[in-house]
């Protein structure tokens, strides 16, 4: 069993990879689903809240058909919490009674100590966590739908940068 936990925080809209971090993540997800020959797959999206897009299923075509409609705009919050995504993935695996499984975390978020502890806990429960990091260390501004870029509280343009070492 595989649960894909896809980060939909606003930083995934940054354009440091083409067409954007989220666009690239969705293309990679579609490639993965196309190649997945056996086993159950689920899709979870998260920011500071997590939601199940599809529960564990063998029907990867259904998951693929939903990927196009995923955007950061569908989420009620804009922050990011890896732990929230991992917790939702663990809940799906536990609900189905799967003793061993995989979690693929697709993210650009900063890693907190709680995230690392949770990933270790999942490993102890028989669930292997892998990370697909999306973005660059240089980063790029986050475009807004109405034009311009996302600014911080001081009016400075926010440029999210990927920390591959922490995600590793």
GROMACS .gro file of N, CA and C in nm:
model
  504
    1UNK      N    1   0.084  -0.118   0.000
    1UNK     CA    2   0.000   0.000   0.000
    1UNK      C    3   0.088   0.123   0.000
    2UNK      N    4   0.042   0.224  -0.072
    2UNK     CA    5   0.114   0.351  -0.083
    2UNK      C    6   0.017   0.465  -0.059
    3UNK      N    7   0.053   0.555   0.033
    3UNK     CA    8  -0.022   0.679   0.052
    3UNK      C    9   0.068   0.793   0.008
    4UNK      N   10   0.020   0.870  -0.089
    4UNK     CA   11   0.092   0.989  -0.133
    4UNK      C   12   0.036   1.107  -0.056
    5UNK      N   13   0.124   1.178   0.015
    5UNK     CA   14   0.085   1.298   0.090
    5UNK      C   15   0.142   1.419   0.017
    6UNK      N   16   0.054   1.495  -0.047
    6UNK     CA   17   0.094   1.607  -0.132
    6UNK      C   18   0.073   1.740  -0.059
    7UNK      N   19   0.180   1.815  -0.044
    7UNK     CA   20   0.178   1.946   0.021
    7UNK      C   21   0.110   2.048  -0.071
    8UNK      N   22   0.009   2.117  -0.019
    8UNK     CA   23  -0.058   2.222  -0.096
    8UNK      C   24  -0.044   2.359  -0.030
    9UNK      N   25   0.066   2.378   0.043
    9UNK     CA   26   0.092   2.510   0.099
    9UNK      C   27   0.121   2.608  -0.014
   10UNK      N   28   0.101   2.736   0.011
   10UNK     CA   29   0.116   2.839  -0.094
   10UNK      C   30   0.254   2.838  -0.159
   11UNK      N   31   0.357   2.797  -0.086
   11UNK     CA   32   0.491   2.794  -0.141
   11UNK      C   33   0.502   2.699  -0.261
   12UNK      N   34   0.408   2.605  -0.272
   12UNK     CA   35   0.409   2.511  -0.385
   12UNK      C   36   0.373   2.581  -0.516
   13UNK      N   37   0.327   2.706  -0.510
   13UNK     CA   38   0.298   2.784  -0.631
   13UNK      C   39   0.422   2.856  -0.685
   14UNK      N   40   0.532   2.852  -0.610
   14UNK     CA   41   0.655   2.919  -0.653
   14UNK      C   42   0.701   2.862  -0.787
   15UNK      N   43   0.763   2.948  -0.869
   15UNK     CA   44   0.800   2.909  -1.004
   15UNK      C   45   0.947   2.880  -1.024
   16UNK      N   46   1.017   2.832  -0.921
   16UNK     CA   47   1.160   2.803  -0.939
   16UNK      C   48   1.184   2.673  -1.016
   17UNK      N   49   1.081   2.592  -1.035
   17UNK     CA   50   1.084   2.479  -1.128
   17UNK      C   51   0.964   2.497  -1.220
   18UNK      N   52   0.975   2.451  -1.341
   18UNK     CA   53   0.867   2.472  -1.440
   18UNK      C   54   0.766   2.359  -1.435
   19UNK      N   55   0.638   2.385  -1.444
   19UNK     CA   56   0.574   2.516  -1.456
   19UNK      C   57   0.562   2.585  -1.320
   20UNK      N   58   0.559   2.510  -1.213
   20UNK     CA   59   0.563   2.558  -1.075
   20UNK      C   60   0.598   2.436  -0.991
   21UNK      N   61   0.621   2.458  -0.863
   21UNK     CA   62   0.649   2.343  -0.776
   21UNK      C   63   0.532   2.246  -0.778
   22UNK      N   64   0.411   2.299  -0.764
   22UNK     CA   65   0.294   2.211  -0.763
   22UNK      C   66   0.274   2.146  -0.900
   23UNK      N   67   0.292   2.223  -1.006
   23UNK     CA   68   0.277   2.165  -1.140
   23UNK      C   69   0.373   2.050  -1.162
   24UNK      N   70   0.497   2.066  -1.119
   24UNK     CA   71   0.596   1.959  -1.133
   24UNK      C   72   0.559   1.839  -1.045
   25UNK      N   73   0.513   1.866  -0.923
   25UNK     CA   74   0.472   1.758  -0.833
   25UNK      C   75   0.357   1.678  -0.893
   26UNK      N   76   0.262   1.746  -0.952
   26UNK     CA   77   0.148   1.677  -1.014
   26UNK      C   78   0.192   1.591  -1.132
   27UNK      N   79   0.286   1.641  -1.212
   27UNK     CA   80   0.338   1.561  -1.323
   27UNK      C   81   0.409   1.436  -1.272
   28UNK      N   82   0.488   1.450  -1.168
   28UNK     CA   83   0.557   1.334  -1.109
   28UNK      C   84   0.456   1.234  -1.053
   29UNK      N   85   0.351   1.286  -0.989
   29UNK     CA   86   0.247   1.200  -0.934
   29UNK      C   87   0.176   1.123  -1.045
   30UNK      N   88   0.145   1.190  -1.154
   30UNK     CA   89   0.081   1.122  -1.267
   30UNK      C   90   0.172   1.015  -1.325
   31UNK      N   91   0.303   1.043  -1.335
   31UNK     CA   92   0.398   0.941  -1.381
   31UNK      C   93   0.399   0.820  -1.289
   32UNK      N   94   0.400   0.846  -1.160
   32UNK     CA   95   0.400   0.738  -1.062
   32UNK      C   96   0.274   0.652  -1.075
   33UNK      N   97   0.159   0.717  -1.085
   33UNK     CA   98   0.033   0.643  -1.096
   33UNK      C   99   0.027   0.561  -1.223
   34UNK      N  100   0.083   0.615  -1.331
   34UNK     CA  101   0.083   0.543  -1.458
   34UNK      C  102   0.168   0.416  -1.449
   35UNK      N  103   0.277   0.422  -1.375
   35UNK     CA  104   0.369   0.309  -1.364
   35UNK      C  105   0.331   0.210  -1.254
   36UNK      N  106   0.243   0.250  -1.165
   36UNK     CA  107   0.208   0.164  -1.051
   36UNK      C  108   0.123   0.047  -1.100
   37UNK      N  109   0.181  -0.073  -1.097
   37UNK     CA  110   0.116  -0.191  -1.153
   37UNK      C  111   0.032  -0.267  -1.051
   38UNK      N  112   0.069  -0.262  -0.925
   38UNK     CA  113  -0.003  -0.341  -0.826
   38UNK      C  114  -0.007  -0.267  -0.693
   39UNK      N  115  -0.098  -0.309  -0.607
   39UNK     CA  116  -0.108  -0.252  -0.474
   39UNK      C  117  -0.211  -0.140  -0.467
   40UNK      N  118  -0.246  -0.108  -0.345
   40UNK     CA  119  -0.342  -0.001  -0.323
   40UNK      C  120  -0.269   0.133  -0.310
   41UNK      N  121  -0.335   0.238  -0.355
   41UNK     CA  122  -0.278   0.373  -0.351
   41UNK      C  123  -0.384   0.468  -0.298
   42UNK      N  124  -0.340   0.564  -0.217
   42UNK     CA  125  -0.429   0.669  -0.166
   42UNK      C  126  -0.361   0.804  -0.188
   43UNK      N  127  -0.442   0.909  -0.192
   43UNK     CA  128  -0.389   1.044  -0.207
   43UNK      C  129  -0.445   1.133  -0.097
   44UNK      N  130  -0.353   1.200  -0.028
   44UNK     CA  131  -0.385   1.294   0.079
   44UNK      C  132  -0.325   1.427   0.040
   45UNK      N  133  -0.396   1.537   0.065
   45UNK     CA  134  -0.341   1.672   0.046
   45UNK      C  135  -0.340   1.740   0.182
   46UNK      N  136  -0.241   1.829   0.201
   46UNK     CA  137  -0.230   1.892   0.333
   46UNK      C  138  -0.168   2.031   0.325
   47UNK      N  139  -0.202   2.111   0.424
   47UNK     CA  140  -0.135   2.237   0.457
   47UNK      C  141  -0.115   2.227   0.608
   48UNK      N  142  -0.190   2.306   0.685
   48UNK     CA  143  -0.195   2.285   0.830
   48UNK      C  144  -0.315   2.198   0.865
   49UNK      N  145  -0.390   2.159   0.763
   49UNK     CA  146  -0.500   2.063   0.773
   49UNK      C  147  -0.477   1.960   0.664
   50UNK      N  148  -0.528   1.840   0.684
   50UNK     CA  149  -0.510   1.734   0.583
   50UNK      C  150  -0.645   1.676   0.544
   51UNK      N  151  -0.655   1.638   0.417
   51UNK     CA  152  -0.779   1.583   0.364
   51UNK      C  153  -0.748   1.466   0.273
   52UNK      N  154  -0.836   1.367   0.276
   52UNK     CA  155  -0.823   1.251   0.189
   52UNK      C  156  -0.888   1.282   0.056
   53UNK      N  157  -0.811   1.276  -0.052
   53UNK     CA  158  -0.867   1.292  -0.186
   53UNK      C  159  -0.925   1.159  -0.230
   54UNK      N  160  -0.847   1.051  -0.213
   54UNK     CA  161  -0.897   0.915  -0.239
   54UNK      C  162  -0.843   0.823  -0.130
   55UNK      N  163  -0.928   0.736  -0.077
   55UNK     CA  164  -0.878   0.636   0.018
   55UNK      C  165  -0.797   0.530  -0.058
   56UNK      N  166  -0.741   0.436   0.013
   56UNK     CA  167  -0.665   0.331  -0.054
   56UNK      C  168  -0.753   0.257  -0.154
   57UNK      N  169  -0.704   0.249  -0.278
   57UNK     CA  170  -0.777   0.186  -0.386
   57UNK      C  171  -0.678   0.129  -0.487
   58UNK      N  172  -0.722   0.033  -0.565
   58UNK     CA  173  -0.638  -0.020  -0.673
   58UNK      C  174  -0.665   0.055  -0.803
   59UNK      N  175  -0.760   0.147  -0.801
   59UNK     CA  176  -0.799   0.222  -0.921
   59UNK      C  177  -0.717   0.350  -0.934
   60UNK      N  178  -0.597   0.338  -0.989
   60UNK     CA  179  -0.511   0.456  -1.003
   60UNK      C  180  -0.563   0.553  -1.108
   61UNK      N  181  -0.648   0.506  -1.199
   61UNK     CA  182  -0.705   0.598  -1.299
   61UNK      C  183  -0.795   0.702  -1.235
   62UNK      N  184  -0.869   0.661  -1.133
   62UNK     CA  185  -0.955   0.756  -1.062
   62UNK      C  186  -0.870   0.863  -0.995
   63UNK      N  187  -0.761   0.821  -0.931
   63UNK     CA  188  -0.672   0.918  -0.866
   63UNK      C  189  -0.616   1.013  -0.971
   64UNK      N  190  -0.569   0.958  -1.083
   64UNK     CA  191  -0.512   1.040  -1.191
   64UNK      C  192  -0.613   1.144  -1.241
   65UNK      N  193  -0.740   1.105  -1.250
   65UNK     CA  194  -0.840   1.198  -1.301
   65UNK      C  195  -0.865   1.314  -1.205
   66UNK      N  196  -0.833   1.297  -1.078
   66UNK     CA  197  -0.853   1.402  -0.979
   66UNK      C  198  -0.734   1.496  -0.965
   67UNK      N  199  -0.617   1.451  -1.010
   67UNK     CA  200  -0.494   1.530  -0.992
   67UNK      C  201  -0.504   1.667  -1.059
   68UNK      N  202  -0.566   1.676  -1.176
   68UNK     CA  203  -0.577   1.802  -1.247
   68UNK      C  204  -0.652   1.910  -1.170
   69UNK      N  205  -0.744   1.872  -1.083
   69UNK     CA  206  -0.824   1.970  -1.010
   69UNK      C  207  -0.760   2.014  -0.879
   70UNK      N  208  -0.645   1.960  -0.847
   70UNK     CA  209  -0.579   1.994  -0.721
   70UNK      C  210  -0.502   2.125  -0.738
   71UNK      N  211  -0.525   2.218  -0.645
   71UNK     CA  212  -0.451   2.344  -0.643
   71UNK      C  213  -0.441   2.393  -0.500
   72UNK      N  214  -0.354   2.488  -0.476
   72UNK     CA  215  -0.340   2.543  -0.341
   72UNK      C  216  -0.465   2.620  -0.300
   73UNK      N  217  -0.543   2.665  -0.397
   73UNK     CA  218  -0.664   2.742  -0.369
   73UNK      C  219  -0.775   2.660  -0.304
   74UNK      N  220  -0.769   2.528  -0.314
   74UNK     CA  221  -0.877   2.446  -0.258
   74UNK      C  222  -0.863   2.426  -0.107
   75UNK      N  223  -0.750   2.467  -0.052
   75UNK     CA  224  -0.725   2.443   0.090
   75UNK      C  225  -0.774   2.560   0.176
   76UNK      N  226  -0.828   2.528   0.295
   76UNK     CA  227  -0.880   2.634   0.382
   76UNK      C  228  -0.771   2.713   0.453
   77UNK      N  229  -0.649   2.659   0.459
   77UNK     CA  230  -0.537   2.729   0.522
   77UNK      C  231  -0.420   2.731   0.425
   78UNK      N  232  -0.323   2.820   0.448
   78UNK     CA  233  -0.212   2.834   0.354
   78UNK      C  234  -0.077   2.797   0.411
   79UNK      N  235  -0.067   2.767   0.538
   79UNK     CA  236   0.061   2.729   0.598
   79UNK      C  237   0.099   2.587   0.558
   80UNK      N  238   0.195   2.533   0.627
   80UNK     CA  239   0.237   2.397   0.597
   80UNK      C  240   0.277   2.323   0.723
   81UNK      N  241   0.241   2.195   0.729
   81UNK     CA  242   0.280   2.109   0.841
   81UNK      C  243   0.296   1.967   0.789
   82UNK      N  244   0.422   1.925   0.777
   82UNK     CA  245   0.450   1.790   0.731
   82UNK      C  246   0.385   1.688   0.824
   83UNK      N  247   0.389   1.714   0.954
   83UNK     CA  248   0.333   1.620   1.051
   83UNK      C  249   0.184   1.595   1.025
   84UNK      N  250   0.111   1.698   0.987
   84UNK     CA  251  -0.032   1.682   0.959
   84UNK      C  252  -0.052   1.585   0.842
   85UNK      N  253   0.029   1.601   0.736
   85UNK     CA  254   0.019   1.510   0.622
   85UNK      C  255   0.056   1.368   0.658
   86UNK      N  256   0.162   1.352   0.737
   86UNK     CA  257   0.205   1.218   0.778
   86UNK      C  258   0.101   1.151   0.868
   87UNK      N  259   0.042   1.229   0.957
   87UNK     CA  260  -0.063   1.173   1.047
   87UNK      C  261  -0.182   1.122   0.967
   88UNK      N  262  -0.224   1.198   0.866
   88UNK     CA  263  -0.338   1.156   0.783
   88UNK      C  264  -0.302   1.029   0.706
   89UNK      N  265  -0.179   1.022   0.654
   89UNK     CA  266  -0.134   0.902   0.583
   89UNK      C  267  -0.135   0.781   0.676
   90UNK      N  268  -0.084   0.800   0.797
   90UNK     CA  269  -0.083   0.690   0.895
   90UNK      C  270  -0.225   0.645   0.927
   91UNK      N  271  -0.316   0.740   0.943
   91UNK     CA  272  -0.455   0.704   0.974
   91UNK      C  273  -0.516   0.619   0.863
   92UNK      N  274  -0.489   0.652   0.738
   92UNK     CA  275  -0.542   0.573   0.627
   92UNK      C  276  -0.486   0.432   0.627
   93UNK      N  277  -0.356   0.420   0.651
   93UNK     CA  278  -0.294   0.287   0.655
   93UNK      C  279  -0.347   0.205   0.772
   94UNK      N  280  -0.362   0.267   0.887
   94UNK     CA  281  -0.414   0.196   1.005
   94UNK      C  282  -0.559   0.153   0.985
   95UNK      N  283  -0.641   0.240   0.926
   95UNK     CA  284  -0.784   0.210   0.906
   95UNK      C  285  -0.805   0.084   0.824
   96UNK      N  286  -0.717   0.062   0.730
   96UNK     CA  287  -0.732  -0.056   0.644
   96UNK      C  288  -0.662  -0.178   0.701
   97UNK      N  289  -0.592  -0.161   0.812
   97UNK     CA  290  -0.524  -0.273   0.875
   97UNK      C  291  -0.402  -0.321   0.799
   98UNK      N  292  -0.344  -0.235   0.717
   98UNK     CA  293  -0.226  -0.271   0.640
   98UNK      C  294  -0.106  -0.273   0.734
   99UNK      N  295  -0.040  -0.390   0.751
   99UNK     CA  296   0.072  -0.398   0.846
   99UNK      C  297   0.200  -0.331   0.795
  100UNK      N  298   0.218  -0.327   0.664
  100UNK     CA  299   0.336  -0.264   0.603
  100UNK      C  300   0.288  -0.179   0.488
  101UNK      N  301   0.353  -0.066   0.470
  101UNK     CA  302   0.314   0.021   0.360
  101UNK      C  303   0.415   0.132   0.344
  102UNK      N  304   0.388   0.215   0.246
  102UNK     CA  305   0.477   0.326   0.215
  102UNK      C  306   0.401   0.457   0.216
  103UNK      N  307   0.472   0.561   0.256
  103UNK     CA  308   0.420   0.697   0.248
  103UNK      C  309   0.518   0.775   0.162
  104UNK      N  310   0.466   0.837   0.057
  104UNK     CA  311   0.548   0.925  -0.026
  104UNK      C  312   0.505   1.068   0.004
  105UNK      N  313   0.593   1.142   0.066
  105UNK     CA  314   0.569   1.281   0.102
  105UNK      C  315   0.624   1.369  -0.009
  106UNK      N  316   0.536   1.446  -0.075
  106UNK     CA  317   0.578   1.540  -0.179
  106UNK      C  318   0.563   1.679  -0.121
  107UNK      N  319   0.677   1.747  -0.100
  107UNK     CA  320   0.673   1.872  -0.026
  107UNK      C  321   0.790   1.963  -0.058
  108UNK      N  322   0.776   2.088  -0.015
  108UNK     CA  323   0.886   2.185  -0.016
  108UNK      C  324   0.898   2.249   0.121
  109UNK      N  325   0.823   2.199   0.218
  109UNK     CA  326   0.814   2.261   0.350
  109UNK      C  327   0.939   2.243   0.434
  110UNK      N  328   0.956   2.333   0.528
  110UNK     CA  329   1.064   2.320   0.625
  110UNK      C  330   1.032   2.205   0.719
  111UNK      N  331   1.135   2.137   0.764
  111UNK     CA  332   1.120   2.020   0.850
  111UNK      C  333   1.135   2.062   0.996
  112UNK      N  334   1.042   2.020   1.078
  112UNK     CA  335   1.046   2.044   1.221
  112UNK      C  336   1.087   1.914   1.292
  113UNK      N  337   1.132   1.925   1.416
  113UNK     CA  338   1.170   1.807   1.493
  113UNK      C  339   1.054   1.708   1.505
  114UNK      N  340   0.932   1.761   1.521
  114UNK     CA  341   0.814   1.674   1.534
  114UNK      C  342   0.792   1.593   1.406
  115UNK      N  343   0.825   1.650   1.291
  115UNK     CA  344   0.812   1.578   1.164
  115UNK      C  345   0.906   1.459   1.161
  116UNK      N  346   1.029   1.481   1.204
  116UNK     CA  347   1.129   1.372   1.204
  116UNK      C  348   1.090   1.262   1.302
  117UNK      N  349   1.041   1.301   1.420
  117UNK     CA  350   0.997   1.200   1.518
  117UNK      C  351   0.883   1.117   1.462
  118UNK      N  352   0.788   1.184   1.397
  118UNK     CA  353   0.673   1.113   1.341
  118UNK      C  354   0.717   1.018   1.229
  119UNK      N  355   0.809   1.061   1.144
  119UNK     CA  356   0.859   0.973   1.038
  119UNK      C  357   0.928   0.850   1.098
  120UNK      N  358   1.004   0.869   1.206
  120UNK     CA  359   1.067   0.755   1.274
  120UNK      C  360   0.961   0.663   1.334
  121UNK      N  361   0.858   0.722   1.394
  121UNK     CA  362   0.749   0.642   1.452
  121UNK      C  363   0.681   0.558   1.344
  122UNK      N  364   0.657   0.619   1.230
  122UNK     CA  365   0.596   0.545   1.120
  122UNK      C  366   0.684   0.428   1.078
  123UNK      N  367   0.813   0.450   1.072
  123UNK     CA  368   0.907   0.343   1.040
  123UNK      C  369   0.899   0.230   1.140
  124UNK      N  370   0.886   0.263   1.267
  124UNK     CA  371   0.873   0.162   1.372
  124UNK      C  372   0.744   0.083   1.363
  125UNK      N  373   0.643   0.141   1.298
  125UNK     CA  374   0.514   0.072   1.280
  125UNK      C  375   0.510  -0.008   1.151
  126UNK      N  376   0.619  -0.008   1.074
  126UNK     CA  377   0.623  -0.084   0.950
  126UNK      C  378   0.590  -0.003   0.825
  127UNK      N  379   0.585   0.129   0.839
  127UNK     CA  380   0.555   0.215   0.725
  127UNK      C  381   0.681   0.293   0.686
  128UNK      N  382   0.723   0.278   0.564
  128UNK     CA  383   0.843   0.345   0.513
  128UNK      C  384   0.805   0.481   0.455
  129UNK      N  385   0.876   0.586   0.498
  129UNK     CA  386   0.849   0.722   0.451
  129UNK      C  387   0.959   0.763   0.352
  130UNK      N  388   0.918   0.805   0.234
  130UNK     CA  389   1.009   0.860   0.133
  130UNK      C  390   0.967   1.004   0.106
  131UNK      N  391   1.062   1.085   0.061
  131UNK     CA  392   1.034   1.226   0.035
  131UNK      C  393   1.072   1.260  -0.109
  132UNK      N  394   0.979   1.325  -0.178
  132UNK     CA  395   1.009   1.385  -0.306
  132UNK      C  396   1.007   1.536  -0.282
  133UNK      N  397   1.127   1.594  -0.277
  133UNK     CA  398   1.141   1.737  -0.252
  133UNK      C  399   1.123   1.813  -0.382
  134UNK      N  400   1.042   1.920  -0.379
  134UNK     CA  401   1.012   1.997  -0.499
  134UNK      C  402   1.054   2.141  -0.477
  135UNK      N  403   1.143   2.190  -0.563
  135UNK     CA  404   1.188   2.328  -0.553
  135UNK      C  405   1.339   2.335  -0.561
  136UNK      N  406   1.391   2.455  -0.542
  136UNK     CA  407   1.536   2.476  -0.547
  136UNK      C  408   1.581   2.550  -0.421
  137UNK      N  409   1.709   2.543  -0.395
  137UNK     CA  410   1.764   2.613  -0.280
  137UNK      C  411   1.760   2.764  -0.299
  138UNK      N  412   1.758   2.810  -0.425
  138UNK     CA  413   1.750   2.954  -0.452
  138UNK      C  414   1.609   3.006  -0.431
  139UNK      N  415   1.509   2.922  -0.457
  139UNK     CA  416   1.370   2.960  -0.439
  139UNK      C  417   1.322   3.056  -0.547
  140UNK      N  418   1.198   3.100  -0.530
  140UNK     CA  419   1.136   3.195  -0.622
  140UNK      C  420   1.014   3.255  -0.551
  141UNK      N  421   0.971   3.375  -0.593
  141UNK     CA  422   0.853   3.435  -0.531
  141UNK      C  423   0.727   3.352  -0.559
  142UNK      N  424   0.627   3.373  -0.476
  142UNK     CA  425   0.498   3.304  -0.490
  142UNK      C  426   0.401   3.400  -0.557
  143UNK      N  427   0.358   3.371  -0.681
  143UNK     CA  428   0.266   3.462  -0.749
  143UNK      C  429   0.127   3.463  -0.685
  144UNK      N  430   0.060   3.577  -0.692
  144UNK     CA  431  -0.077   3.588  -0.648
  144UNK      C  432  -0.168   3.592  -0.770
  145UNK      N  433  -0.288   3.540  -0.757
  145UNK     CA  434  -0.382   3.534  -0.869
  145UNK      C  435  -0.413   3.673  -0.924
  146UNK      N  436  -0.420   3.772  -0.837
  146UNK     CA  437  -0.455   3.909  -0.879
  146UNK      C  438  -0.334   3.988  -0.928
  147UNK      N  439  -0.218   3.923  -0.936
  147UNK     CA  440  -0.096   3.988  -0.981
  147UNK      C  441  -0.004   4.016  -0.864
  148UNK      N  442   0.121   4.033  -0.893
  148UNK     CA  443   0.219   4.056  -0.788
  148UNK      C  444   0.257   3.926  -0.719
  149UNK      N  445   0.324   3.943  -0.604
  149UNK     CA  446   0.373   3.827  -0.531
  149UNK      C  447   0.331   3.836  -0.384
  150UNK      N  448   0.334   3.722  -0.317
  150UNK     CA  449   0.302   3.715  -0.174
  150UNK      C  450   0.410   3.791  -0.097
  151UNK      N  451   0.366   3.876  -0.004
  151UNK     CA  452   0.457   3.952   0.081
  151UNK      C  453   0.443   3.909   0.226
  152UNK      N  454   0.550   3.930   0.303
  152UNK     CA  455   0.544   3.901   0.446
  152UNK      C  456   0.485   4.021   0.520
  153UNK      N  457   0.484   4.016   0.652
  153UNK     CA  458   0.425   4.122   0.733
  153UNK      C  459   0.498   4.256   0.717
  154UNK      N  460   0.625   4.251   0.675
  154UNK     CA  461   0.704   4.373   0.655
  154UNK      C  462   0.697   4.425   0.513
  155UNK      N  463   0.614   4.363   0.429
  155UNK     CA  464   0.600   4.406   0.291
  155UNK      C  465   0.705   4.352   0.197
  156UNK      N  466   0.791   4.262   0.246
  156UNK     CA  467   0.896   4.203   0.163
  156UNK      C  468   0.840   4.082   0.087
  157UNK      N  469   0.884   4.064  -0.037
  157UNK     CA  470   0.840   3.950  -0.117
  157UNK      C  471   0.893   3.822  -0.053
  158UNK      N  472   0.804   3.725  -0.034
  158UNK     CA  473   0.840   3.596   0.024
  158UNK      C  474   0.902   3.509  -0.084
  159UNK      N  475   1.020   3.456  -0.055
  159UNK     CA  476   1.089   3.365  -0.149
  159UNK      C  477   1.119   3.236  -0.073
  160UNK      N  478   1.028   3.136  -0.085
  160UNK     CA  479   1.053   3.009  -0.016
  160UNK      C  480   1.169   2.934  -0.079
  161UNK      N  481   1.260   2.887   0.005
  161UNK     CA  482   1.376   2.814  -0.041
  161UNK      C  483   1.370   2.672   0.011
  162UNK      N  484   1.405   2.578  -0.073
  162UNK     CA  485   1.403   2.437  -0.036
  162UNK      C  486   1.526   2.405   0.047
  163UNK      N  487   1.507   2.326   0.154
  163UNK     CA  488   1.617   2.278   0.237
  163UNK      C  489   1.630   2.127   0.215
  164UNK      N  490   1.703   2.085   0.109
  164UNK     CA  491   1.710   1.943   0.078
  164UNK      C  492   1.777   1.859   0.186
  165UNK      N  493   1.871   1.917   0.260
  165UNK     CA  494   1.939   1.842   0.365
  165UNK      C  495   1.841   1.802   0.474
  166UNK      N  496   1.759   1.893   0.518
  166UNK     CA  497   1.660   1.862   0.622
  166UNK      C  498   1.559   1.758   0.572
  167UNK      N  499   1.514   1.772   0.447
  167UNK     CA  500   1.418   1.677   0.392
  167UNK      C  501   1.480   1.539   0.373
  168UNK      N  502   1.608   1.534   0.347
  168UNK     CA  503   1.677   1.407   0.332
  168UNK      C  504   1.674   1.331   0.462
   0.00000   0.00000   0.00000
